[in-house]
Coordinates of C-alpha atoms in Angstrom, one line a residue:
Chain J
X27 CA -0.2 -20.6 -36.0
X28 CA 2.6 -18.9 -34.2
X29 CA 4.7 -21.1 -32.1
X30 CA 3.5 -20.9 -28.5
X31 CA 5.8 -20.5 -25.5
X32 CA 6.0 -23.4 -23.1
X33 CA 4.4 -22.4 -19.7
X34 CA 5.2 -25.5 -17.9
X35 CA 8.0 -28.0 -18.8
X36 CA 8.2 -31.2 -17.0
X37 CA 11.2 -33.6 -17.6
X38 CA 11.6 -37.2 -16.4
X39 CA 9.5 -36.5 -13.2
X40 CA 9.2 -39.4 -10.9
X41 CA 7.4 -39.2 -7.4
X42 CA 7.3 -42.1 -5.0
X43 CA 5.5 -42.6 -1.7
X44 CA 7.5 -45.1 0.4
X45 CA 9.1 -46.5 -2.7
X46 CA 6.0 -46.9 -4.7
X47 CA 6.1 -44.7 -7.7
X48 CA 2.9 -42.6 -7.9
X49 CA 4.2 -40.8 -11.0
X50 CA 6.7 -42.5 -13.3
X51 CA 9.0 -40.6 -15.7
X52 CA 6.7 -38.0 -16.8
X53 CA 7.6 -35.7 -19.7
X54 CA 5.1 -32.9 -20.3
X55 CA 5.1 -29.6 -22.1
X56 CA 2.1 -27.4 -21.4
X57 CA 1.9 -24.5 -23.9
X58 CA 1.0 -21.0 -22.7
X59 CA -2.6 -19.9 -23.0
X60 CA -4.3 -23.3 -22.8
X61 CA -7.1 -24.5 -20.6
X62 CA -6.0 -28.0 -19.9
X63 CA -7.6 -31.0 -18.1
X64 CA -5.6 -33.6 -16.4
X65 CA -7.8 -36.8 -16.4
X66 CA -7.1 -40.3 -15.1
X67 CA -8.5 -42.8 -12.7
X68 CA -8.3 -42.6 -8.9
X69 CA -4.7 -43.0 -7.8
X70 CA -3.3 -41.9 -11.1
X71 CA -1.2 -39.3 -9.5
X72 CA -3.2 -36.3 -10.8
X73 CA -3.0 -34.3 -7.5
X74 CA 0.5 -35.5 -6.9
X75 CA 1.6 -34.1 -10.3
X76 CA 0.1 -30.8 -9.4
X77 CA 1.8 -30.8 -5.9
X78 CA 5.2 -31.8 -7.3
X79 CA 5.0 -29.0 -9.8
X80 CA 4.3 -26.6 -6.9
X81 CA 7.1 -27.8 -4.7
X82 CA 4.6 -29.2 -2.1
X83 CA 5.7 -32.8 -2.8
X84 CA 9.4 -33.6 -3.3
X85 CA 10.1 -35.6 -6.5
X86 CA 12.5 -38.4 -6.5
X87 CA 13.8 -37.5 -9.8
X88 CA 13.2 -35.0 -12.6
X89 CA 12.7 -31.3 -13.1
X90 CA 9.9 -28.7 -13.5
X91 CA 10.3 -25.5 -15.2
X92 CA 7.8 -22.6 -15.4
X93 CA 8.5 -20.3 -18.4
X94 CA 12.1 -21.7 -18.3
X95 CA 12.9 -21.1 -14.7
X96 CA 12.5 -23.1 -11.6
X97 CA 9.2 -22.9 -9.5
X98 CA 11.2 -21.1 -6.7
X99 CA 11.9 -18.2 -9.0
X100 CA 8.4 -18.2 -10.5
X101 CA 6.1 -18.4 -7.4
X102 CA 4.7 -15.0 -8.0
X103 CA 3.2 -15.8 -11.4
X104 CA 1.8 -19.1 -10.2
X105 CA -1.7 -19.6 -8.4
X106 CA -2.9 -22.8 -6.8
X107 CA -6.3 -23.9 -5.8
X108 CA -6.1 -27.1 -3.5
X109 CA -8.9 -29.5 -3.1
X110 CA -11.7 -28.1 -1.2
X111 CA -11.5 -30.9 1.2
X112 CA -7.9 -30.3 2.1
X113 CA -8.8 -27.5 4.6
X114 CA -10.8 -27.2 7.8
X115 CA -13.8 -25.2 6.9
X116 CA -14.6 -24.7 10.7
X117 CA -11.5 -22.6 11.0
X118 CA -12.4 -19.1 12.7
X119 CA -12.1 -16.9 9.6
X120 CA -14.2 -15.0 7.1
X121 CA -14.7 -15.2 3.4
X122 CA -12.7 -12.0 2.7
X123 CA -9.9 -13.1 5.0
X124 CA -9.5 -16.4 3.1
X125 CA -9.4 -14.5 -0.2
X126 CA -6.8 -12.1 1.2
X127 CA -4.5 -15.2 1.9
X128 CA -3.9 -15.2 -1.9
X129 CA -2.0 -12.0 -1.5
X130 CA 0.4 -13.5 1.2
X131 CA 2.8 -14.9 -1.4
X132 CA 3.5 -11.5 -3.0
X133 CA 3.9 -9.9 0.5
X134 CA 6.4 -12.5 1.7
X135 CA 7.3 -13.1 5.3
X136 CA 6.3 -10.8 8.0
X137 CA 4.6 -8.0 5.9
X138 CA 0.9 -7.7 6.5
X139 CA -1.8 -7.1 3.9
X140 CA -2.9 -3.6 3.5
X141 CA -5.4 -1.6 1.7
X142 CA -4.3 -2.4 -1.9
X143 CA -4.6 -6.2 -1.0
X144 CA -8.0 -5.7 0.5
X145 CA -9.2 -3.8 -2.6
X146 CA -7.9 -6.6 -4.8
X147 CA -9.5 -9.2 -2.8
X148 CA -12.8 -7.5 -2.8
X149 CA -12.6 -7.2 -6.6
X150 CA -11.8 -11.0 -6.9
X151 CA -14.9 -11.7 -4.7
X152 CA -17.0 -9.6 -7.0
X153 CA -15.8 -11.6 -10.0
X154 CA -16.9 -14.9 -8.4
X155 CA -20.3 -13.4 -7.3
X156 CA -19.5 -13.7 -3.7
X157 CA -19.0 -9.9 -2.7
X158 CA -22.3 -9.9 -0.6
X159 CA -21.0 -12.8 1.6
X160 CA -17.5 -11.2 2.2
X161 CA -18.0 -11.1 6.0
X162 CA -19.5 -14.6 6.4
X163 CA -17.9 -17.2 8.4
X164 CA -16.5 -19.9 6.2
X165 CA -18.2 -22.7 7.9
X166 CA -21.6 -21.3 6.9
X167 CA -20.8 -21.6 3.2
X168 CA -22.2 -24.3 0.7
X169 CA -19.8 -26.4 -1.2
X170 CA -20.2 -24.3 -4.4
X171 CA -19.6 -21.1 -2.3
X172 CA -16.4 -22.6 -0.8
X173 CA -15.2 -23.4 -4.3
X174 CA -16.0 -19.8 -5.4
X175 CA -13.9 -18.4 -2.4
X176 CA -11.0 -20.6 -3.4
X177 CA -11.2 -19.5 -6.9
X178 CA -11.4 -15.8 -5.9
X179 CA -8.2 -16.5 -3.7
X180 CA -6.5 -17.7 -6.8
X181 CA -7.6 -14.7 -8.9
X182 CA -6.3 -12.3 -6.4
X183 CA -2.8 -13.6 -7.1
X184 CA -3.1 -12.3 -10.5
X185 CA -0.9 -15.2 -11.9
X186 CA 0.1 -16.3 -15.3
X187 CA -0.3 -20.0 -14.6
X188 CA -3.2 -21.4 -12.5
X189 CA -3.3 -24.9 -11.1
X190 CA -6.7 -26.1 -9.8
X191 CA -7.3 -29.5 -8.1
X192 CA -10.9 -30.7 -8.9
X193 CA -12.6 -27.3 -8.7
X194 CA -15.8 -28.9 -9.8
X195 CA -16.0 -31.4 -7.0
X196 CA -19.3 -31.2 -5.0
X197 CA -20.5 -27.9 -6.5
X198 CA -23.9 -27.3 -8.1
X199 CA -24.6 -26.7 -11.8
X200 CA -24.7 -23.0 -11.3
X201 CA -21.4 -22.7 -9.8
X202 CA -19.8 -25.2 -12.2
X203 CA -20.9 -22.9 -15.0
X204 CA -19.8 -19.7 -13.2
X205 CA -16.3 -21.3 -12.6
X206 CA -15.7 -22.6 -16.0
X207 CA -16.7 -19.3 -17.4
X208 CA -14.1 -17.5 -15.3
X209 CA -11.5 -20.1 -16.4
X210 CA -12.4 -19.5 -20.1
X211 CA -12.1 -15.7 -19.5
X212 CA -8.5 -16.4 -18.0
X213 CA -7.7 -18.3 -21.1
X214 CA -8.8 -15.4 -23.3
X215 CA -6.3 -13.2 -21.5
X216 CA -3.6 -15.8 -22.5
X217 CA -3.3 -17.2 -19.0
X218 CA -2.5 -20.9 -18.7
X219 CA -5.0 -22.9 -16.6
X220 CA -4.4 -26.5 -15.5
X221 CA -7.2 -28.4 -14.0
X222 CA -7.5 -31.9 -12.3
X223 CA -10.8 -33.0 -13.7
X224 CA -13.1 -36.0 -13.2
X225 CA -16.2 -35.6 -15.4
X226 CA -15.1 -37.0 -18.8
X227 CA -18.4 -35.9 -20.4
X228 CA -17.6 -32.3 -20.1
X229 CA -13.9 -32.3 -21.3
X230 CA -14.5 -31.4 -25.0
X231 CA -16.9 -28.5 -23.9
X232 CA -14.7 -27.1 -21.1
X233 CA -11.2 -27.7 -22.2
X234 CA -9.0 -27.2 -25.3
X235 CA -6.1 -29.2 -24.1
X236 CA -5.9 -32.5 -22.2
X237 CA -3.4 -34.8 -20.6
X238 CA -4.3 -38.4 -19.9
X239 CA -2.5 -39.6 -16.9
X240 CA -2.2 -43.0 -15.1
X241 CA 1.1 -43.0 -13.2
X242 CA 2.7 -42.7 -16.6
X243 CA 1.7 -40.0 -19.1
X244 CA -0.6 -41.7 -21.7
X245 CA -1.1 -38.7 -24.0
X246 CA -1.1 -35.0 -24.0
X247 CA -2.3 -32.5 -26.7
X248 CA -5.3 -30.6 -28.1
X249 CA -8.7 -32.1 -27.0
X250 CA -9.8 -32.2 -30.7
X251 CA -7.0 -34.3 -31.7
X252 CA -6.4 -36.8 -28.8
X253 CA -9.6 -37.0 -26.8
X254 CA -10.7 -40.3 -28.2
X255 CA -11.7 -43.8 -27.2
X256 CA -8.3 -45.2 -27.7
X257 CA -6.7 -42.9 -25.2
X258 CA -9.5 -43.3 -22.7
X259 CA -9.2 -47.0 -22.9
X260 CA -5.4 -46.8 -22.5
X261 CA -5.9 -44.6 -19.4
X262 CA -8.7 -46.1 -17.6
X263 CA -8.1 -49.8 -18.7
X264 CA -11.6 -50.2 -20.0
X265 CA -13.6 -48.6 -22.8
X266 CA -16.1 -46.5 -21.0
X267 CA -18.5 -46.5 -23.9
X268 CA -18.7 -50.2 -24.7
X269 CA -18.4 -51.2 -20.9
X270 CA -21.7 -49.7 -19.9
X271 CA -24.6 -52.0 -20.4
X272 CA -26.9 -50.6 -22.9
Chain V
X17 CA -8.4 -6.9 53.2
X18 CA -5.4 -5.6 51.4
X19 CA -3.3 -7.8 49.3
X20 CA 0.4 -8.5 50.3
X21 CA 3.0 -8.0 47.8
X22 CA 3.5 -11.8 47.8
X23 CA -0.1 -12.3 46.8
X24 CA 0.2 -9.8 44.1
X25 CA 3.4 -11.4 42.8
X26 CA 1.8 -14.8 42.7
X27 CA -1.2 -13.5 40.8
X28 CA 1.0 -11.7 38.4
X29 CA 3.0 -14.7 37.7
X30 CA -0.1 -16.8 37.2
X31 CA -1.6 -14.2 34.8
X32 CA 1.5 -14.0 32.7
X33 CA 1.8 -17.7 32.5
X34 CA -1.9 -17.8 31.4
X35 CA -1.3 -15.3 28.6
X36 CA 1.9 -16.9 27.5
X37 CA 0.2 -20.4 27.2
X38 CA -2.9 -19.1 25.5
X39 CA -0.9 -17.8 22.5
X40 CA 0.6 -21.0 21.2
X41 CA -2.3 -22.9 22.7
X42 CA -4.8 -21.3 20.3
X43 CA -2.8 -22.5 17.4
X44 CA -2.3 -25.9 18.7
X45 CA -6.1 -26.4 19.1
X46 CA -6.8 -25.2 15.6
X47 CA -4.0 -27.5 14.3
X48 CA -5.7 -30.4 16.2
X49 CA -2.4 -30.9 18.1
X50 CA -3.7 -30.5 21.7
X51 CA -2.1 -33.8 22.7
X52 CA 1.4 -32.8 21.4
X53 CA 1.5 -30.1 24.2
X54 CA 0.8 -32.9 26.8
X55 CA 3.7 -34.9 25.2
X56 CA 6.1 -31.9 25.3
X57 CA 5.2 -31.0 28.8
X58 CA 6.3 -34.5 30.0
X59 CA 9.2 -35.2 27.7
X60 CA 11.1 -32.0 28.4
X61 CA 11.9 -33.3 31.9
X62 CA 15.2 -35.0 30.8
X63 CA 16.1 -31.7 29.2
X64 CA 15.6 -29.8 32.5
X65 CA 17.6 -32.5 34.4
X66 CA 20.5 -32.5 32.0
X67 CA 20.5 -28.7 32.1
X68 CA 20.5 -28.9 35.9
X69 CA 23.3 -31.5 36.1
X70 CA 25.5 -29.3 33.9
X71 CA 24.9 -26.0 35.6
X72 CA 23.9 -27.1 39.2
X73 CA 21.7 -24.1 39.0
X74 CA 17.9 -24.4 38.8
X75 CA 17.5 -20.9 37.4
X76 CA 20.0 -21.1 34.6
X77 CA 18.7 -20.2 31.2
X78 CA 20.4 -23.5 29.9
X79 CA 17.6 -25.4 31.6
X80 CA 15.1 -23.6 29.4
X81 CA 17.3 -24.1 26.2
X82 CA 17.7 -27.9 26.9
X83 CA 14.1 -28.4 27.7
X84 CA 13.1 -26.6 24.5
X85 CA 15.5 -28.8 22.5
X86 CA 14.0 -31.9 24.1
X87 CA 10.6 -30.6 23.3
X88 CA 11.4 -30.3 19.6
X89 CA 13.0 -33.7 19.8
X90 CA 9.7 -35.0 21.0
X91 CA 7.9 -33.6 17.9
X92 CA 10.6 -34.9 15.6
X93 CA 10.4 -38.5 17.1
X94 CA 6.7 -38.5 17.0
X95 CA 6.7 -37.5 13.4
X96 CA 9.5 -39.9 12.6
X97 CA 7.7 -42.8 14.0
X98 CA 4.5 -41.9 12.4
X99 CA 6.1 -41.4 9.0
X100 CA 7.2 -45.1 9.0
X101 CA 3.4 -45.7 8.4
X102 CA 3.5 -48.7 10.9
X103 CA 2.0 -46.6 13.8
X104 CA -0.7 -44.0 14.0
X105 CA 0.0 -40.5 15.4
X106 CA -1.7 -40.9 18.8
X107 CA 0.1 -44.0 19.4
X108 CA 3.4 -42.5 18.4
X109 CA 2.8 -39.7 20.8
X110 CA 2.0 -42.4 23.5
X111 CA 5.2 -44.1 22.8
X112 CA 7.6 -41.1 22.8
X113 CA 6.6 -39.1 25.8
X114 CA 6.5 -41.7 28.5
X115 CA 9.9 -42.8 27.3
X116 CA 11.5 -39.5 27.5
X117 CA 9.7 -38.6 30.8
X118 CA 10.8 -41.9 32.4
X119 CA 14.4 -41.1 31.4
X120 CA 14.0 -37.8 33.4
X121 CA 12.5 -39.5 36.4
X122 CA 15.3 -42.1 36.5
X123 CA 17.9 -39.3 36.2
X124 CA 16.4 -37.3 39.1
X125 CA 16.1 -40.3 41.4
X126 CA 19.8 -41.4 40.5
X127 CA 21.5 -38.1 40.7
X128 CA 19.4 -35.3 42.2
X129 CA 18.2 -36.8 45.5
X130 CA 20.0 -34.3 47.6
X131 CA 18.9 -31.2 45.7
X132 CA 15.8 -29.3 45.3
X133 CA 14.4 -31.0 42.2
X134 CA 11.7 -33.4 43.0
X135 CA 9.1 -34.9 40.7
X136 CA 6.2 -33.5 42.6
X137 CA 7.3 -29.9 42.0
X138 CA 7.9 -30.6 38.3
X139 CA 4.5 -32.2 37.9
X140 CA 2.4 -29.9 39.9
X141 CA 4.3 -26.7 40.2
X142 CA 4.8 -24.7 43.3
X143 CA 3.5 -21.2 42.7
X144 CA 3.3 -20.5 46.5
X145 CA 7.1 -20.7 46.6
X146 CA 7.8 -18.7 43.5
X147 CA 8.1 -15.3 45.2
X148 CA 10.9 -16.9 47.5
X149 CA 13.5 -17.2 44.8
X150 CA 14.4 -13.6 43.8
X151 CA 16.9 -12.1 41.4
X152 CA 19.1 -9.5 43.0
X153 CA 21.1 -7.0 41.2
X154 CA 23.7 -5.9 43.5
X155 CA 21.8 -5.1 46.7
X156 CA 18.7 -4.4 44.6
X157 CA 15.7 -6.8 44.8
X158 CA 14.5 -7.3 41.2
X159 CA 11.5 -9.5 42.1
X160 CA 10.8 -13.2 41.8
X161 CA 13.0 -15.2 39.3
X162 CA 9.9 -16.9 37.8
X163 CA 8.3 -13.6 37.0
X164 CA 11.3 -12.5 35.0
X165 CA 11.5 -15.9 33.2
X166 CA 7.8 -16.0 32.3
X167 CA 7.9 -12.3 31.5
X168 CA 10.7 -12.8 28.9
X169 CA 9.0 -15.9 27.4
X170 CA 5.7 -13.8 27.2
X171 CA 7.5 -10.8 25.4
X172 CA 9.1 -13.3 22.9
X173 CA 5.7 -14.9 22.3
X174 CA 4.0 -11.6 21.7
X175 CA 6.6 -10.3 19.4
X176 CA 6.6 -13.6 17.4
X177 CA 2.9 -13.6 17.2
X178 CA 2.7 -10.0 15.8
X179 CA 5.5 -10.6 13.4
X180 CA 4.3 -14.0 12.1
X181 CA 0.4 -13.8 12.7
X182 CA -0.2 -14.1 9.0
X183 CA 2.2 -17.0 8.5
X184 CA 0.7 -18.8 11.6
X185 CA -2.8 -18.4 10.1
X186 CA -2.2 -19.5 6.6
X187 CA -0.1 -22.5 7.5
X188 CA -2.8 -23.6 10.1
X189 CA -5.6 -23.1 7.6
X190 CA -4.1 -24.3 4.3
X191 CA -0.7 -26.1 4.3
X192 CA -0.8 -26.7 0.5
X193 CA -1.4 -23.0 -0.4
X194 CA 1.2 -21.7 2.1
X195 CA 3.8 -24.2 0.8
X196 CA 3.0 -23.2 -2.8
X197 CA 3.4 -19.6 -1.9
X198 CA 6.8 -20.1 -0.4
X199 CA 5.6 -19.5 3.2
X200 CA 7.2 -22.7 4.6
X201 CA 4.7 -24.6 6.7
X202 CA 7.5 -26.9 8.0
X203 CA 9.5 -23.8 9.3
X204 CA 6.4 -22.4 11.0
X205 CA 5.5 -25.8 12.4
X206 CA 8.9 -26.3 14.1
X207 CA 8.9 -22.5 15.1
X208 CA 5.5 -23.1 16.9
X209 CA 6.7 -26.3 18.5
X210 CA 9.9 -24.6 19.8
X211 CA 7.8 -21.7 21.1
X212 CA 5.4 -24.1 22.7
X213 CA 8.3 -25.9 24.4
X214 CA 9.9 -22.8 25.7
X215 CA 6.5 -21.5 27.1
X216 CA 5.8 -24.8 28.8
X217 CA 9.3 -24.7 30.4
X218 CA 8.8 -21.1 31.3
X219 CA 5.4 -22.0 33.0
X220 CA 6.8 -25.1 34.6
X221 CA 7.7 -23.7 37.9
X222 CA 4.3 -22.1 38.3
X223 CA 1.9 -24.7 37.3
X224 CA 3.9 -27.9 36.6
X225 CA 3.9 -30.3 33.7
X226 CA 0.3 -31.5 33.9
X227 CA -1.6 -28.4 34.6
X228 CA 0.3 -26.3 31.9
X229 CA -1.5 -28.4 29.4
X230 CA -4.8 -27.0 30.7
X231 CA -3.6 -23.6 30.4
X232 CA -2.6 -24.2 26.8
X233 CA -5.7 -26.1 25.6
X234 CA -8.7 -25.2 27.8
X235 CA -8.9 -21.4 27.2
X236 CA -8.5 -21.9 23.4
X237 CA -11.0 -24.7 23.4
X238 CA -13.6 -22.5 25.2
X239 CA -12.8 -19.5 22.8
X240 CA -13.2 -21.7 19.8
X241 CA -16.9 -22.2 20.6
X242 CA -17.5 -18.5 20.9
X243 CA -16.0 -16.8 17.8
X244 CA -15.4 -16.8 14.1
X245 CA -12.5 -14.6 14.0
X246 CA -8.9 -15.8 14.9
X247 CA -8.1 -12.5 16.5
X248 CA -11.0 -12.8 18.7
X249 CA -10.3 -16.4 19.6
X250 CA -6.8 -15.2 20.6
X251 CA -8.3 -12.4 22.8
X252 CA -10.9 -14.7 24.4
X253 CA -8.3 -17.4 25.1
X254 CA -6.0 -14.8 26.8
X255 CA -8.9 -13.5 28.8
X256 CA -10.3 -16.9 30.0
X257 CA -6.7 -17.8 30.9
X258 CA -6.1 -14.7 32.9
X259 CA -9.5 -14.9 34.6
X260 CA -9.0 -18.5 35.6
X261 CA -5.5 -17.8 36.8
X262 CA -6.7 -14.9 39.2
X263 CA -9.9 -16.5 40.2
X264 CA -8.1 -19.8 40.6
X265 CA -5.6 -18.1 43.0
X266 CA -8.4 -16.8 45.3
X267 CA -10.2 -20.1 45.1
X268 CA -7.1 -21.8 46.4
X269 CA -6.7 -19.1 49.0
X270 CA -10.2 -19.7 50.2
X271 CA -10.0 -23.5 50.2
X272 CA -6.4 -23.5 51.4
X273 CA -5.5 -25.8 48.5
X274 CA -3.1 -26.2 45.6
X275 CA -3.0 -23.0 43.6
X276 CA -2.3 -24.9 40.3
X277 CA -5.3 -27.3 41.0
X278 CA -7.6 -24.5 41.6
X279 CA -6.6 -22.8 38.5
X280 CA -7.4 -25.8 36.6
X281 CA -10.7 -26.3 38.2
X282 CA -11.6 -22.6 37.2
X283 CA -10.5 -23.4 33.7
X284 CA -12.7 -26.4 33.6
X285 CA -15.6 -24.4 35.0
X286 CA -15.1 -21.5 32.4
X287 CA -15.2 -24.3 29.5
X288 CA -18.3 -26.0 31.1
X289 CA -20.2 -22.7 31.0
X290 CA -19.2 -22.1 27.5
X291 CA -19.8 -25.5 26.4
X292 CA -23.4 -25.3 27.6
X293 CA -24.3 -21.8 26.9
X294 CA -22.3 -20.5 23.9
X295 CA -24.9 -18.8 21.8
X296 CA -24.3 -20.6 18.5
X297 CA -22.1 -23.6 19.3
X298 CA -23.1 -24.4 22.8
X299 CA -24.8 -27.7 23.8
X300 CA -28.1 -26.1 24.8
X301 CA -28.4 -23.8 21.7
X302 CA -27.6 -26.9 19.5
X303 CA -30.3 -29.0 21.2
X304 CA -32.7 -26.0 20.7
X305 CA -31.5 -25.6 17.0
X306 CA -32.1 -29.3 16.2
X307 CA -35.5 -29.1 17.7
X308 CA -36.3 -26.1 15.7
X309 CA -35.0 -27.5 12.5
X310 CA -37.1 -30.6 13.0
X311 CA -40.1 -28.4 13.3
X312 CA -39.2 -26.4 10.3
X313 CA -38.9 -29.4 8.1
X314 CA -42.2 -30.9 9.5
X315 CA -43.9 -27.7 8.7
X316 CA -42.5 -27.6 5.2
X317 CA -43.5 -31.2 4.8
X318 CA -47.1 -30.5 5.9
X319 CA -47.3 -27.5 3.5
X320 CA -45.9 -29.5 0.6
X321 CA -48.5 -32.2 1.4
X322 CA -51.3 -29.6 1.2
X323 CA -49.7 -28.1 -1.9
X324 CA -49.7 -31.6 -3.7
X325 CA -53.1 -32.8 -2.6
X326 CA -56.6 -31.3 -3.6
X327 CA -58.6 -34.1 -2.3
X328 CA -60.2 -33.1 1.0
X329 CA -59.5 -36.4 2.9
X330 CA -55.8 -35.8 2.4
X331 CA -56.2 -32.3 4.0
X332 CA -58.1 -33.3 7.0
X333 CA -56.0 -32.4 10.1
X334 CA -57.3 -35.3 12.0
X335 CA -55.8 -37.6 9.5
X336 CA -52.3 -36.3 9.4
X337 CA -51.4 -39.2 11.4
X338 CA -52.5 -41.7 8.6
X339 CA -51.2 -39.7 5.8
X340 CA -47.9 -38.5 6.8
X341 CA -47.4 -40.8 9.7
X342 CA -47.1 -38.4 12.6
X343 CA -48.3 -38.9 16.1
X344 CA -51.1 -36.5 17.5
X345 CA -48.8 -34.2 19.5
X346 CA -46.4 -33.7 16.4
X347 CA -49.4 -33.2 14.2
X348 CA -51.1 -30.6 16.3
X349 CA -48.0 -28.6 17.0
X350 CA -47.1 -28.5 13.2
X351 CA -50.7 -27.3 12.5
X352 CA -50.6 -24.8 15.2
X353 CA -47.3 -23.5 13.8
X354 CA -48.7 -23.2 10.3
X355 CA -51.8 -21.4 11.7
X356 CA -49.7 -18.9 13.7
X357 CA -47.6 -18.1 10.6
X358 CA -50.7 -17.6 8.4
X359 CA -49.7 -20.4 6.1
X360 CA -52.9 -22.2 6.2
X361 CA -56.6 -21.7 7.0
X362 CA -59.0 -24.1 8.6
X363 CA -62.3 -24.7 7.1
X364 CA -63.8 -26.9 9.9
X365 CA -61.1 -29.4 10.0
X366 CA -59.9 -29.2 6.3
X367 CA -56.6 -27.2 5.9
X368 CA -55.8 -25.3 2.8
X369 CA -52.9 -23.1 2.0
X370 CA -53.4 -19.3 2.2
X371 CA -51.7 -17.1 -0.5
X372 CA -48.7 -16.7 1.8
X373 CA -48.5 -20.3 2.3
X374 CA -48.7 -21.0 -1.3
X375 CA -45.9 -18.5 -2.2
X376 CA -43.8 -19.8 0.7
X377 CA -44.1 -23.4 -0.4
X378 CA -43.4 -22.7 -4.0
X379 CA -40.3 -20.7 -3.1
X380 CA -39.2 -23.4 -0.8
X381 CA -39.7 -26.1 -3.5
X382 CA -37.4 -24.1 -5.8
X383 CA -34.6 -23.8 -3.3
X384 CA -34.8 -27.5 -2.4
X385 CA -34.7 -28.5 -6.0
X386 CA -31.7 -26.3 -6.6
X387 CA -30.1 -27.4 -3.4
X388 CA -29.6 -23.8 -2.1
X389 CA -29.5 -24.4 1.6
X390 CA -28.6 -20.8 2.5
X391 CA -31.5 -19.3 0.6
X392 CA -33.8 -21.6 2.4
X393 CA -32.2 -20.4 5.7
X394 CA -32.9 -16.7 4.5
X395 CA -36.6 -17.6 3.9
X396 CA -37.1 -18.0 7.7
X397 CA -36.1 -14.4 8.2
X398 CA -38.2 -13.1 5.3
X399 CA -41.4 -14.9 6.5
X400 CA -40.7 -14.1 10.2
X401 CA -41.0 -17.8 11.0
X402 CA -40.9 -18.4 14.8
X403 CA -41.5 -14.7 15.5
X404 CA -45.3 -14.9 15.7

């Protein structure tokens, strides 16, 4: 196999909230073109890891490189899907308008989105099957539809690296399948997709790369090689297979 | 009756204040920061007093600059206290602004006794006197000072709004995304706080520290209930603000009462009307909607019951009470609705689903099983429920 480029390189990353480390000395190299799950228990620092890569949370120590350069220089090739619950869905705006927000980064300050941005946004909405709801107010969307809007907003950024914080949370089965198919499609086009994920059962089916995280990095690598009981026990502290009463 | 030029000037000042306040007010409401404007409006008092002591001139632009700085200082202090994690945000606000305000009050009572700077004027404004203080350019009368001040503040607000509308929108809606896109939410936050402070200072003379909050928050809160678009919300906020300002002026004229007080009364009146009668989010429409939803769910329950039971005794309309535990009134209105919509036929007192009722029920079951709430909503339109 040809040696793959490293899309995201994290060295010695430590993040602390009020002097309590949430992430401790993380070293991580994510190769280009993988669809990777970040798994770990609640409070393991999964979202924080994502936020510190994206410069939303200031790390105490360490560095992050996207294709060899700092995030500031690479913003234009990175897309981010925050947790659905992180925004106010009663905000007075429409589906199309939210998707257009994905274009704000490439526009920079002051410049307004124009025809091109609108066209790209409509295309992204079509990809996630939401074109018919483009004018709908966002408070009238179901959980699955909200997540699709967020996904469309990331797609419109036409990035190389995608970060998604729990995209499957609170969505129905149809939407979950629609989303994972889009993510697999991205991987096929050699994009790198990094997903905070909760459902351990679906990891082997959905992802080809996985990182186990619990404040420290437990393991990272191809799902086929490292997604095993040992790593799960190390990460979650219990063996989830033997701990369930049969 | 013709209006005097003084009357026109007063109304113009009031209207400009209303527009200037509605712009930052809209974003404060959406950011759930209404209380911060209350805090700023009080805590800028020491800024005004310091500016006055330094320049000995009430119309000096230094007053506005100092006051704006104190406004931003308020926000910084509130956030600092809150970040320690020892105190919640509302408590932090409650700690900061009385402290700063009282410093201002003490400064006034110690040093400004002999000058025209009294607490009443600062708190309640004095729009009636606004036309008395005029700017003169050589021998030329340029109009009231406060008209110029609020006019400049308004122009600044409009220009910044037009330039940074997109940034204001995204940082208000999604902090995480805007930070990751490099559109700094922190910068926009402090920008908005500065503008809110400047606007409050600029409006001070007209409506005072207490009522300026009403002009910032009430029009936006009313507009929020009426629209799903940010642009429209801004337009409605401005409209409500201007209407209340003008109507408030005439109310005061008629009652021979405080203009600022009357403007606030009008604002409250506008909000009350919207709160009650807003088509989709108003109180009355909500009560009606809840009632309707209850009827819809009941209808569906009744149809599902018929769908699941072939035995005649289960389908006896007189026995709905026993079987699905409804009182007579409820049962008869549900049966009536089912009949009106041709969902059931009655054979004596035995109800059965019609073909339409059968397909309706099957469709509804599918949507309920798949949890597709919106499709369920769409069914009502397709089957003309509630339309006879």
